[in-house]
mmCIF file of C-alpha atoms and ligand atoms in Angstrom:
data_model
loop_
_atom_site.group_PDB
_atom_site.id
_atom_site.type_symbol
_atom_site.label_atom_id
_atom_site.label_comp_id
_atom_site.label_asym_id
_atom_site.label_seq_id
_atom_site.Cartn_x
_atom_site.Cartn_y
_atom_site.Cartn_z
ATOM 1 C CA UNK A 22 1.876 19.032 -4.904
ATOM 2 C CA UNK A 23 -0.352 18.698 -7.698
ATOM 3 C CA UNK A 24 -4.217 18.727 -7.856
ATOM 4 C CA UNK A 25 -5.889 15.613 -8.915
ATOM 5 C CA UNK A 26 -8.888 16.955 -11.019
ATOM 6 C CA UNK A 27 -10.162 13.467 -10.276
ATOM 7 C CA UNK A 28 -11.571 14.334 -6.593
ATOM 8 C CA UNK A 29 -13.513 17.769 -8.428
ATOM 9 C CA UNK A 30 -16.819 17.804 -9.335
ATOM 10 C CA UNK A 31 -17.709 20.239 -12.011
ATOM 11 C CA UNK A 32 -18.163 22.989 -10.233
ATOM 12 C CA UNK A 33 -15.011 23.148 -8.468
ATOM 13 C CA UNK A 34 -13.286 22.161 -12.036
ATOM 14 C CA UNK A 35 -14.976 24.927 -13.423
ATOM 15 C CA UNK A 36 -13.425 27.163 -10.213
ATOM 16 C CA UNK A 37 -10.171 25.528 -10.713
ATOM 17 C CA UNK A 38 -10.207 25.961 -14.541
ATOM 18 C CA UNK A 39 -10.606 29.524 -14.278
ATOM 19 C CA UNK A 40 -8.133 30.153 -11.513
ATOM 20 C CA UNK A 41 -5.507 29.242 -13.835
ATOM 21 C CA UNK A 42 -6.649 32.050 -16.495
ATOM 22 C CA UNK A 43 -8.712 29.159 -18.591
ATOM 23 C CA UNK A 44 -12.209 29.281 -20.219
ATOM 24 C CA UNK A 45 -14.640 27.845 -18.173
ATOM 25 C CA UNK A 46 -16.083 25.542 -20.770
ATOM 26 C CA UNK A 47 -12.998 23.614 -21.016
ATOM 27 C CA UNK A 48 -13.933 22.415 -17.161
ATOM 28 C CA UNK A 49 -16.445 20.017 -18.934
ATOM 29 C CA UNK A 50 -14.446 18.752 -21.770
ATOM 30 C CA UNK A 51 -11.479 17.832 -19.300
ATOM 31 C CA UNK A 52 -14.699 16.170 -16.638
ATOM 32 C CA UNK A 53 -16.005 13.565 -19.675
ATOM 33 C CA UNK A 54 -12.544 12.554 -20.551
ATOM 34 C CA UNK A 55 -12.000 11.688 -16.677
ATOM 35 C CA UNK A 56 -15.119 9.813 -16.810
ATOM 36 C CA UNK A 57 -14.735 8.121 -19.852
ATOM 37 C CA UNK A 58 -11.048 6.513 -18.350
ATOM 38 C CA UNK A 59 -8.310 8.893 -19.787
ATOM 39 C CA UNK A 60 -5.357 8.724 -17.574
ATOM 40 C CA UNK A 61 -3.430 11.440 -18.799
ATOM 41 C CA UNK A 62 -3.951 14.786 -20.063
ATOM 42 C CA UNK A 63 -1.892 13.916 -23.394
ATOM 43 C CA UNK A 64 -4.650 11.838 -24.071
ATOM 44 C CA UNK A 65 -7.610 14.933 -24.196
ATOM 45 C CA UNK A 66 -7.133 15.661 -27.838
ATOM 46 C CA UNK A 67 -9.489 17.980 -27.900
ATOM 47 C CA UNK A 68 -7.569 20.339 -25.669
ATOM 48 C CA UNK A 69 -4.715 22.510 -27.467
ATOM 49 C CA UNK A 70 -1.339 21.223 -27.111
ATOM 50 C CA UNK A 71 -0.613 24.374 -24.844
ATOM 51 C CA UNK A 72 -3.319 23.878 -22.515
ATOM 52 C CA UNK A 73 -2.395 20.094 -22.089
ATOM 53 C CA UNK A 74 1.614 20.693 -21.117
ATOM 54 C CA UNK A 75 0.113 23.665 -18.709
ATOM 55 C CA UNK A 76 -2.162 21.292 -16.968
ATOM 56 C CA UNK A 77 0.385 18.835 -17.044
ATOM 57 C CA UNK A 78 2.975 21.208 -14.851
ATOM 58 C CA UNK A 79 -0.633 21.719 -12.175
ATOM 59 C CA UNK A 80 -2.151 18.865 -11.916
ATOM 60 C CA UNK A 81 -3.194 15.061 -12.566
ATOM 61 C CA UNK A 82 -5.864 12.732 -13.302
ATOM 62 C CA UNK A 83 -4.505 9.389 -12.081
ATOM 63 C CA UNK A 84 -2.667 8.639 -9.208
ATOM 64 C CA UNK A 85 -2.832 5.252 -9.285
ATOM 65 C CA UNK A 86 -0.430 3.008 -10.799
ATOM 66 C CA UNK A 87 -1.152 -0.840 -11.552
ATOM 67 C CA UNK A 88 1.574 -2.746 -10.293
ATOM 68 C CA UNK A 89 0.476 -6.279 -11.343
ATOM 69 C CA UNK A 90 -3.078 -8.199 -12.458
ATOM 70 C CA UNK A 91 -4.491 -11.303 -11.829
ATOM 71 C CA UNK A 92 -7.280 -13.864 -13.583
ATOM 72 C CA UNK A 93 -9.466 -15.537 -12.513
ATOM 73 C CA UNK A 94 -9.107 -19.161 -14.514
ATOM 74 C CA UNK A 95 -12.736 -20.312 -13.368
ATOM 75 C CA UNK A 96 -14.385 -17.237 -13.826
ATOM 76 C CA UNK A 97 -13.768 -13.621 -15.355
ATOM 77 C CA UNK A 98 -12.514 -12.183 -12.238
ATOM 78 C CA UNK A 99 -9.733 -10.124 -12.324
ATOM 79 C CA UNK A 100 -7.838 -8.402 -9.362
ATOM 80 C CA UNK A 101 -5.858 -5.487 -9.783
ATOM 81 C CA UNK A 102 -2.752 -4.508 -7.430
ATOM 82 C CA UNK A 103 -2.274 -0.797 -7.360
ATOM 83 C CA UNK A 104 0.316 1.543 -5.986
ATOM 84 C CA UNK A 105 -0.753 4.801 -4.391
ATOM 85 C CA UNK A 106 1.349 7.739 -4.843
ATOM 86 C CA UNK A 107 2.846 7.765 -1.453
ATOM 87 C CA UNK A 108 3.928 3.761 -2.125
ATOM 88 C CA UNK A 109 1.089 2.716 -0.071
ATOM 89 C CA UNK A 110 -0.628 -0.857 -2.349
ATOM 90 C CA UNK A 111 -4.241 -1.524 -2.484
ATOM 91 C CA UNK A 112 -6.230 -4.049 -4.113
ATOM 92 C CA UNK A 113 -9.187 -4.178 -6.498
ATOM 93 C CA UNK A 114 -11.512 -6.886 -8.058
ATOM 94 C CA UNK A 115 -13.331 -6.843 -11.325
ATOM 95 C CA UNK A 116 -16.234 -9.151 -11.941
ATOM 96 C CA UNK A 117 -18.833 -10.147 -14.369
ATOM 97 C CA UNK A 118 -22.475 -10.993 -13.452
ATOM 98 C CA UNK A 119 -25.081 -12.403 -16.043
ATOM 99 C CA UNK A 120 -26.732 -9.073 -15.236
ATOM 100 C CA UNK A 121 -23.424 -6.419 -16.112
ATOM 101 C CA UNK A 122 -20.307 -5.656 -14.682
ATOM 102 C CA UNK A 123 -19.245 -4.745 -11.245
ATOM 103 C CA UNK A 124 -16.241 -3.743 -9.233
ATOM 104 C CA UNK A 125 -14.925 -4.000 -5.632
ATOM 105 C CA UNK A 126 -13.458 -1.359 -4.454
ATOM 106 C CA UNK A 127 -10.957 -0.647 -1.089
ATOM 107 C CA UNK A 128 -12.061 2.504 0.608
ATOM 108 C CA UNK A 129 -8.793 2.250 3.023
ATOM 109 C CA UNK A 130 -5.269 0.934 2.353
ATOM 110 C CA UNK A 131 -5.241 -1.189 5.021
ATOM 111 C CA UNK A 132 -7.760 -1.822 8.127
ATOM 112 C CA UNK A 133 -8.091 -1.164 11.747
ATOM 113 C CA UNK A 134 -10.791 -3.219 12.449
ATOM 114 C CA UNK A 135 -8.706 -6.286 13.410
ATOM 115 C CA UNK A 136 -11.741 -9.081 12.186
ATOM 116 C CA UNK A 137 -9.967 -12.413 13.056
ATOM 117 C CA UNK A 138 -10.675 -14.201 10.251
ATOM 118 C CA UNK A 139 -10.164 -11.153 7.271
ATOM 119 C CA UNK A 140 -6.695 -10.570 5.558
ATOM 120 C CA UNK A 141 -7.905 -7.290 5.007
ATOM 121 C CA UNK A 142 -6.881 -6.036 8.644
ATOM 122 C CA UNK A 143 -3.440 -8.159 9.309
ATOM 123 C CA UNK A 144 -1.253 -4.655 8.245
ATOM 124 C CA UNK A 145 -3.196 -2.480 10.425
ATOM 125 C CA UNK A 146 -5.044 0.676 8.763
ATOM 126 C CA UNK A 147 -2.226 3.243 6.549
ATOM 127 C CA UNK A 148 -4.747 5.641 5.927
ATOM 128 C CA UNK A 149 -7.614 6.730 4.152
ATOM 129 C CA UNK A 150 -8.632 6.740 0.360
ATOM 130 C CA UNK A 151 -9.668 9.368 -1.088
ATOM 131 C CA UNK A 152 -12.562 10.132 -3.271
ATOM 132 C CA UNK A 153 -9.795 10.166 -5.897
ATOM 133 C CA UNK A 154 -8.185 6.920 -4.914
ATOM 134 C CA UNK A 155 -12.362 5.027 -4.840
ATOM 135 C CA UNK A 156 -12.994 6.536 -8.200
ATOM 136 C CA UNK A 157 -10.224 5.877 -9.867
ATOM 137 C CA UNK A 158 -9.857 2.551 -9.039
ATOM 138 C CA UNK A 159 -13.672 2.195 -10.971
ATOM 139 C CA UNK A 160 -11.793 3.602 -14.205
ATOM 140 C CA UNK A 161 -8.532 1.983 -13.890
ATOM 141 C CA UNK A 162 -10.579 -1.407 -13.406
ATOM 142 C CA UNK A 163 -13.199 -0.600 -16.704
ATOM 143 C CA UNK A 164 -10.323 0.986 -19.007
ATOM 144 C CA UNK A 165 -8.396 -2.320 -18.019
ATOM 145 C CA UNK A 166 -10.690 -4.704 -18.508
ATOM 146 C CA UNK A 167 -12.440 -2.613 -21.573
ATOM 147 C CA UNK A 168 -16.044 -3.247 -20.299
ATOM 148 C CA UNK A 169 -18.372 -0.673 -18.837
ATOM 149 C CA UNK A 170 -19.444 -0.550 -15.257
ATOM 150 C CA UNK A 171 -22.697 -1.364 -13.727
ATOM 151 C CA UNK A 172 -22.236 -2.116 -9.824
ATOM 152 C CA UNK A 173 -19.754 -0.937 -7.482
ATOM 153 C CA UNK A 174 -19.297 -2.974 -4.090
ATOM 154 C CA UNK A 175 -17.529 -1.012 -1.483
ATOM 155 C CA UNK A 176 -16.215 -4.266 -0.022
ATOM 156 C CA UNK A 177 -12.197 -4.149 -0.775
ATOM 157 C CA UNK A 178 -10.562 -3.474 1.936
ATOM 158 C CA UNK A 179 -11.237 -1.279 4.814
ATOM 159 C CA UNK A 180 -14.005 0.479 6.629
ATOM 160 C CA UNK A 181 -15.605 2.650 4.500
ATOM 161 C CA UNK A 182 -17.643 4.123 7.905
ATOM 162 C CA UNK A 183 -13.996 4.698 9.593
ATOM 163 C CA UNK A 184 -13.740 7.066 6.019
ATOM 164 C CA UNK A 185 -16.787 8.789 5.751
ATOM 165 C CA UNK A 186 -16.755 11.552 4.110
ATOM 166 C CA UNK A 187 -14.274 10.332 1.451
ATOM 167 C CA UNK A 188 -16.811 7.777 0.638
ATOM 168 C CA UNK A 189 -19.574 10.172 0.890
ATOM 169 C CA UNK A 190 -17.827 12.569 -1.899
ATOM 170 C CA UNK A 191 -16.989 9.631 -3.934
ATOM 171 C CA UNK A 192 -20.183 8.671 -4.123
ATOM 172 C CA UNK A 193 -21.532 11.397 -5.403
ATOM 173 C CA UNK A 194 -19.047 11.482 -7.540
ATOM 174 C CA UNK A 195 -19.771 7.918 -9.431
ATOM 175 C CA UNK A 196 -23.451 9.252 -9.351
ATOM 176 C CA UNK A 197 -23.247 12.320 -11.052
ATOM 177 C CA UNK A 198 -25.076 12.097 -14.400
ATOM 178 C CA UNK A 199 -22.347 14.097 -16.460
ATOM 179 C CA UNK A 200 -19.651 11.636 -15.023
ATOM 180 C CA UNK A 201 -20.110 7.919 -14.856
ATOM 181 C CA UNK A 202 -23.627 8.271 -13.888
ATOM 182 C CA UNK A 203 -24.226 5.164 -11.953
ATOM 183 C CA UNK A 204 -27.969 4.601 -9.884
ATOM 184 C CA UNK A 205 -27.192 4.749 -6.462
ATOM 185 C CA UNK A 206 -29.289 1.398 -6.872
ATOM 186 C CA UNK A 207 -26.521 0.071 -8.440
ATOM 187 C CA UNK A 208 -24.096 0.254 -5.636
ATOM 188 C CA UNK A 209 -23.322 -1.583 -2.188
ATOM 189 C CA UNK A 210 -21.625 -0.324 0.770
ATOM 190 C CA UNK A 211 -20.707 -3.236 3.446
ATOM 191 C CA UNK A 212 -20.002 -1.712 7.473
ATOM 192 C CA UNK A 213 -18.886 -4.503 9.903
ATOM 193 C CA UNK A 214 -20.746 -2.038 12.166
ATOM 194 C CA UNK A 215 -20.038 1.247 13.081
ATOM 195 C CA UNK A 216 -23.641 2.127 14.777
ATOM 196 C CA UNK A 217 -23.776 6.029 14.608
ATOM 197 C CA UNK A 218 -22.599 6.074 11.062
ATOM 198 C CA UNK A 219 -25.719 3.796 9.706
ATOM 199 C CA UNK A 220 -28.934 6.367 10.690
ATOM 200 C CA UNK A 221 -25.964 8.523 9.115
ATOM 201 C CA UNK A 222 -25.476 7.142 5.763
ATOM 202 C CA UNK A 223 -29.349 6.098 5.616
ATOM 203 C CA UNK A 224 -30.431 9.726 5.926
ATOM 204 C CA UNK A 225 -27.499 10.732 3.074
ATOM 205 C CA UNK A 226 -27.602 8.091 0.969
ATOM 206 C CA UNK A 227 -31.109 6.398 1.304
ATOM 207 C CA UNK A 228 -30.890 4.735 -2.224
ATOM 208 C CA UNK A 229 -27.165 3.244 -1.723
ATOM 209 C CA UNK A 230 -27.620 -0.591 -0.977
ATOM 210 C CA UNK A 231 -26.700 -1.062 2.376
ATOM 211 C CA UNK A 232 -24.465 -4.396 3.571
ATOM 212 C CA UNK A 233 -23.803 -5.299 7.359
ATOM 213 C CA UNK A 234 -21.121 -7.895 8.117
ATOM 214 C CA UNK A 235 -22.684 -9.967 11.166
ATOM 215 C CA UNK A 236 -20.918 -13.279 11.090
ATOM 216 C CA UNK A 237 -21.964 -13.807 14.258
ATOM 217 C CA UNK A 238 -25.479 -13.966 16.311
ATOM 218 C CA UNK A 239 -24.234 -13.828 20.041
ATOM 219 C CA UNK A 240 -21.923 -10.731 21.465
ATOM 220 C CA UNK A 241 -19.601 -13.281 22.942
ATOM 221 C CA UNK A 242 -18.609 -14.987 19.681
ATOM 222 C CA UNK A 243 -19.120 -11.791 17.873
ATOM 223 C CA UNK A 244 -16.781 -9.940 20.299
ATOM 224 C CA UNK A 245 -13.995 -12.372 20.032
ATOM 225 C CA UNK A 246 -13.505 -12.223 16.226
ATOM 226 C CA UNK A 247 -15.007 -8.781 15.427
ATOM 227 C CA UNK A 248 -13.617 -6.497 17.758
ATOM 228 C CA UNK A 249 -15.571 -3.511 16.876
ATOM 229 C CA UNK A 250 -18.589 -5.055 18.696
ATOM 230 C CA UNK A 251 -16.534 -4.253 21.727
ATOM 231 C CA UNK A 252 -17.616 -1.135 21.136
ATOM 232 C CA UNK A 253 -21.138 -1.378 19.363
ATOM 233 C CA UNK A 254 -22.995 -4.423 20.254
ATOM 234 C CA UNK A 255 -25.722 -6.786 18.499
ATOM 235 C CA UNK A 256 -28.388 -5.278 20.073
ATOM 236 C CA UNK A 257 -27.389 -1.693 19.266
ATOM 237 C CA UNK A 258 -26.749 -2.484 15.336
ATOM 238 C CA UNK A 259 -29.674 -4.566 14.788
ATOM 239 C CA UNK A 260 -31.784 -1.776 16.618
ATOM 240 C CA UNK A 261 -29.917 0.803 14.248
ATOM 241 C CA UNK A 262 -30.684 -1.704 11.104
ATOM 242 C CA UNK A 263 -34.194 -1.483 12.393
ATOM 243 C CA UNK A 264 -35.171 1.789 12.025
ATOM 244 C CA UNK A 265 -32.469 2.589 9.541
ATOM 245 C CA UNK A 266 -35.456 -0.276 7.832
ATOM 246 C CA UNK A 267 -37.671 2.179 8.882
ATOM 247 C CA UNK A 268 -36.206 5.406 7.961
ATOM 248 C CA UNK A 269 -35.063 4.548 4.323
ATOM 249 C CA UNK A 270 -37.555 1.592 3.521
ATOM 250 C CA UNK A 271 -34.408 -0.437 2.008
ATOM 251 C CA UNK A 272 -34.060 -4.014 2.461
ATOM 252 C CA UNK A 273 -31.046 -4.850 4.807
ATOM 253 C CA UNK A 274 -28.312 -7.421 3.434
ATOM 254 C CA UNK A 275 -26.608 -9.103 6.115
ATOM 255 C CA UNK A 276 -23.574 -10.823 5.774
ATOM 256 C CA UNK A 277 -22.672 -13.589 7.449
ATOM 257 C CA UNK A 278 -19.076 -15.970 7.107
ATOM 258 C CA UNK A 279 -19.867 -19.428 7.907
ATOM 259 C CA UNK A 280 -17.097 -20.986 9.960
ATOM 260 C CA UNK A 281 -16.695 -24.678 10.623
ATOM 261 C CA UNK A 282 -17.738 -25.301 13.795
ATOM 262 C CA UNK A 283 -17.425 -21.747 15.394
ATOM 263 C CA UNK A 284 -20.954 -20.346 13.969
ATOM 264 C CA UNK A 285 -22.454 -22.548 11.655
ATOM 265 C CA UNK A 286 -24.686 -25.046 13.978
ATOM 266 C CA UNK A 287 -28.560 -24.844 13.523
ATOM 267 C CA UNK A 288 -28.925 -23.049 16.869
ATOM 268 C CA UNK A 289 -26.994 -20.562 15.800
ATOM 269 C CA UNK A 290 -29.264 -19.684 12.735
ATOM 270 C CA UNK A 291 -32.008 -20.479 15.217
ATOM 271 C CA UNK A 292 -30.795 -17.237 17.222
ATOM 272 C CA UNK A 293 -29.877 -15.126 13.800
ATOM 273 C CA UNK A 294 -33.420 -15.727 12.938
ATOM 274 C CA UNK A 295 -34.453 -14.705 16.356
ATOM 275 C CA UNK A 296 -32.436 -11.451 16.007
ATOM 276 C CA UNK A 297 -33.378 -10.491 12.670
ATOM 277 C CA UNK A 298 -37.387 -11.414 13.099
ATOM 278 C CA UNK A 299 -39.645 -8.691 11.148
ATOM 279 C CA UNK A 300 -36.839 -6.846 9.375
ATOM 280 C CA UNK A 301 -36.715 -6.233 5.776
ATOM 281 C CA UNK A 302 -33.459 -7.851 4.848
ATOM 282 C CA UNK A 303 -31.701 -10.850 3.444
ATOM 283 C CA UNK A 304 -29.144 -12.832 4.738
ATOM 284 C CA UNK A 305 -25.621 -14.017 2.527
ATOM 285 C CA UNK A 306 -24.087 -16.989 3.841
ATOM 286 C CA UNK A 307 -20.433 -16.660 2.505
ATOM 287 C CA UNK A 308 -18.612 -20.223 3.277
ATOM 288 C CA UNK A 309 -15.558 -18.733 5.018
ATOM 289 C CA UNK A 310 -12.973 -18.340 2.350
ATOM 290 C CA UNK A 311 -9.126 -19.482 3.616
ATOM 291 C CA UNK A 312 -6.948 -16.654 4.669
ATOM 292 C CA UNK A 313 -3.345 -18.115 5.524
ATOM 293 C CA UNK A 314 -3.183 -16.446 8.318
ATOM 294 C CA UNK A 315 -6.138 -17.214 10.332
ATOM 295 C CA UNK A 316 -6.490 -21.043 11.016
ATOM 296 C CA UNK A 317 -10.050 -20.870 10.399
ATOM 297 C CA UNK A 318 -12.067 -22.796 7.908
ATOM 298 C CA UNK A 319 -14.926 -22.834 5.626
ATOM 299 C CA UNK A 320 -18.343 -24.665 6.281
ATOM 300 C CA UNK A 321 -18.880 -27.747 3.709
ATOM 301 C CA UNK A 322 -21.853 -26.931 1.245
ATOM 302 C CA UNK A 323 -24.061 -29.196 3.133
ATOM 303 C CA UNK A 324 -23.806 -27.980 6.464
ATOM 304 C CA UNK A 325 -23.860 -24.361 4.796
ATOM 305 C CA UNK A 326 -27.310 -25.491 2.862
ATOM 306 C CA UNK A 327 -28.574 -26.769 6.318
ATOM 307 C CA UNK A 328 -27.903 -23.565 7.789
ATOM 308 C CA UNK A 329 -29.650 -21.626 5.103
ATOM 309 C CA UNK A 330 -33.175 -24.023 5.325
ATOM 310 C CA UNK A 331 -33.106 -23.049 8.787
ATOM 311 C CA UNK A 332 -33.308 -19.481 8.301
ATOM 312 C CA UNK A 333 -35.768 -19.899 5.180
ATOM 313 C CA UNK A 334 -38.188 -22.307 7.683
ATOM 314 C CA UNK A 335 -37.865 -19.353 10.470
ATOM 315 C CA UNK A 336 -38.736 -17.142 7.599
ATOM 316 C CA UNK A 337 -35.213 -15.031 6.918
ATOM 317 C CA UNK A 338 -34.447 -15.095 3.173
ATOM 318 C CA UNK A 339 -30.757 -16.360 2.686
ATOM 319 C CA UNK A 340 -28.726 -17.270 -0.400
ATOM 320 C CA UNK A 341 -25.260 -19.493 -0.466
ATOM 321 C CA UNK A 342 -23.055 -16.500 -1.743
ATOM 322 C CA UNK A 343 -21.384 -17.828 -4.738
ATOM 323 C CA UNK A 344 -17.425 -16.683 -4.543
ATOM 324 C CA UNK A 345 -15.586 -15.222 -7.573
ATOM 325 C CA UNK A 346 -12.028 -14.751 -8.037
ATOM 326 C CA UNK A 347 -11.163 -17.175 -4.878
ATOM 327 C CA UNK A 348 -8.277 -18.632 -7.100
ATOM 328 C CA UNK A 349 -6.315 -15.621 -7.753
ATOM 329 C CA UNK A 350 -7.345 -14.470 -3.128
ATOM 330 C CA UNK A 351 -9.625 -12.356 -4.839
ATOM 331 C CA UNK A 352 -12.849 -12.967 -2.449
ATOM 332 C CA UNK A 353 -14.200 -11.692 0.404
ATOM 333 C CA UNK A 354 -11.912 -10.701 2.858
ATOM 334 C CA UNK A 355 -8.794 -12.131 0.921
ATOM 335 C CA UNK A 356 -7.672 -8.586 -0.252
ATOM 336 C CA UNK A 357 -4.490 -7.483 1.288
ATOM 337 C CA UNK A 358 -2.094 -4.844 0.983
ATOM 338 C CA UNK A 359 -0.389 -6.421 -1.997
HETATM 339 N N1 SAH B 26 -15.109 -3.334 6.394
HETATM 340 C C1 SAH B 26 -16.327 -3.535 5.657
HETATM 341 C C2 SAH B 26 -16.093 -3.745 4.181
HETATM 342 C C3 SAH B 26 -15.388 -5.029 3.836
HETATM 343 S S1 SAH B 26 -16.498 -6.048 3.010
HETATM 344 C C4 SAH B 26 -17.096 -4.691 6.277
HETATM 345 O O1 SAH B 26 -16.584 -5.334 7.187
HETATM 346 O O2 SAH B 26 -18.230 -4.922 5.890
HETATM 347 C C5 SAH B 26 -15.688 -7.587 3.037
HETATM 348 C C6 SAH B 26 -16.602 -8.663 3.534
HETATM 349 O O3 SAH B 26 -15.889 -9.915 3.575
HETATM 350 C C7 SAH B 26 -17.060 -8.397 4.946
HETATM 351 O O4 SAH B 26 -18.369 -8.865 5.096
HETATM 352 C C8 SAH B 26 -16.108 -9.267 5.732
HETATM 353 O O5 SAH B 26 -16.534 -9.517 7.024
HETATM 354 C C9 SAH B 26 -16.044 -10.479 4.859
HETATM 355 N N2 SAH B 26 -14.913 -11.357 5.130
HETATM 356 C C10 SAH B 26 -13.757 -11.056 5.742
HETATM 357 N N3 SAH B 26 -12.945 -12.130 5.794
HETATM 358 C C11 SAH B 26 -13.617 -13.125 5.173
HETATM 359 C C12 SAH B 26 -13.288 -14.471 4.874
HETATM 360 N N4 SAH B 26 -12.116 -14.987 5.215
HETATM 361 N N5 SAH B 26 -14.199 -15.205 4.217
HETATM 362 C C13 SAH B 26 -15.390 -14.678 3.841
HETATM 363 N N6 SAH B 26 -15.742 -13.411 4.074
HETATM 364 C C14 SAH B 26 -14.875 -12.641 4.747
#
């Protein structure tokens, strides 16, 4: 099996450099051309021909391999299919923002967190990413779409709480100022609610923007579509949101679907208003986008813009999420395994 340099920082490139009888400094030159998108060795020029056809025989830099794209035709979106090496697919969106670039990644290929009404899930989990896999689907997406990246969403599909410490070495990855160098600021990590992972994450990672996906405000409604409150109830995420609020001093997004007529009445942002009363956060309302599959639909804009004056006259800051990329099943919770 080869090595894929891509999971190393430069330390353990450095290690791994020198194991194989190199000069250390070489570590670095081979780390920027990772960063800067070069896919194979062949393509470090600055390395002797000898040194690239040895690497080549170790190890790799890209395991992924784009198997088809897709365009947006309303809006610059673009969605990337990718094979894994062991045939497994996952997907991956590119999109432009007046303020820079960003790009969704999938932290699993696949899902076991069943949600009813996300795509994302309908295979069941394969397995877990790895840093690699996260990181390179950041390159593959700039190199492809030759723009620079200034956001990363983990919000493809999976859990990226069911994959911790994958995510946890990927981001520090994407941070690290000698390779892409992105503010933790700059990037959003979405949990439909694994509870002892948030005090978790907020200790590691107190600058990394954290995302919750509520959808519902009642256990009973939230139980029958989001199975992991089975196990972790309202009360016991929005008490880990609150001192995770606490803790870290971050604002709290919360997302929340709007279905028609399952949780989009005014009592029910009466009650999400309720729950959420005195927290630092901010509340998405994402009009349910169609998934085959599920039956379910979207709320109209009105009802949607109802629902959000509620929550502003109860005092909860929302904003009517506007979806990119829903053309081409690029939006939330349309990713699939290919
Ligand atoms: N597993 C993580 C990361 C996925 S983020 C999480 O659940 O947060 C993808 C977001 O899209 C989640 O908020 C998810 O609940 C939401 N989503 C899933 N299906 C959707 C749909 N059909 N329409 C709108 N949003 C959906």
């Amino acid at each position: 099996m080869k090595k894929n340099l891509t999971n190393m920082n430069l330390n353990e490139l450095e290690r791994f450099i020198t194991d194989i009888g190199e000069q250390k400094f070489r570590a670095r030159q081979i780390y920027k051309w990772i960063s800067s998108g070069a896919e194979s060795f062949e393509e470090m020029t600055d390395l002797s021909k000898e040194l690239r056809h040895k690497l080549q025989e170790v190890a790799t830099v890209c395991s992924l391999e784009l198997l088809k794209v897709q365009e947006s035709a309303s809006d610059h979106t673009r969605k990337f299919l990718f094979a894994l090496e062991d045939g497994n697919t996952i997907e991956t969106v590119f999109m432009k923002y007046k303020y820079g670039n960003s790009v969704c990644i999938s932290s699993q290929a696949g899902c076991r967190m069943g949600c009813t009404f996300c795509a994302s899930g309908i295979g069941g989990l394969k397995r877990n990413l790895t840093a690699a896999e996260m990181l390179e689907q950041v390159l593959a997406a700039s190199r492809q779409a030759g723009e620079k990246i200034n956001h990363i969403v983990v919000m493809g599909t999976g859990e990226p709480f069911d994959n911790y410490l994958n995510l946890a070495q990927f981001l520090e990855l994407i941070h690290d100022p000698e390779g892409l160098n992105i503010s933790y600021r700059n990037i959003t990590v979405s949990t439909c609610g694994i509870v002892p992972m948030i005090s978790r994450f907020g200790h590691d990672f107190p600058q990394v923007n954290l995302a919750i996906s509520l959808h519902a405000p009642e256990d009973s409604l939230r139980s029958r579509t989001m199975p992991v409150n089975r196990s972790y109830p309202i009360d016991q995420l929005i008490q880990a949101c609150r001192e995770y609020g606490r803790k870290t001093g971050r604002r709290i997004t919360f997302e929340y679907a709007l279905v028609k007529g399952v949780n989009d009445s005014l009592s029910h942002a009466d009650r999400l208003s309720d729950l959420l009363r005195g927290m630092l956060c901010h509340v998405n309302l994402i009009p349910l986008n169609e998934v085959r599959e599920t039956g379910l639909h979207g709320t109209d804009r009105e009802t949607a813009e109802r629902f959000r004056a509620q929550l502003e006259k109860r005092g909860i800051p929302a904003t009517i999420r506007r979806e990119l990329g829903a053309d081409i099943s690029a939006a939330c919770g349309q990713l699939r395994l290919g």
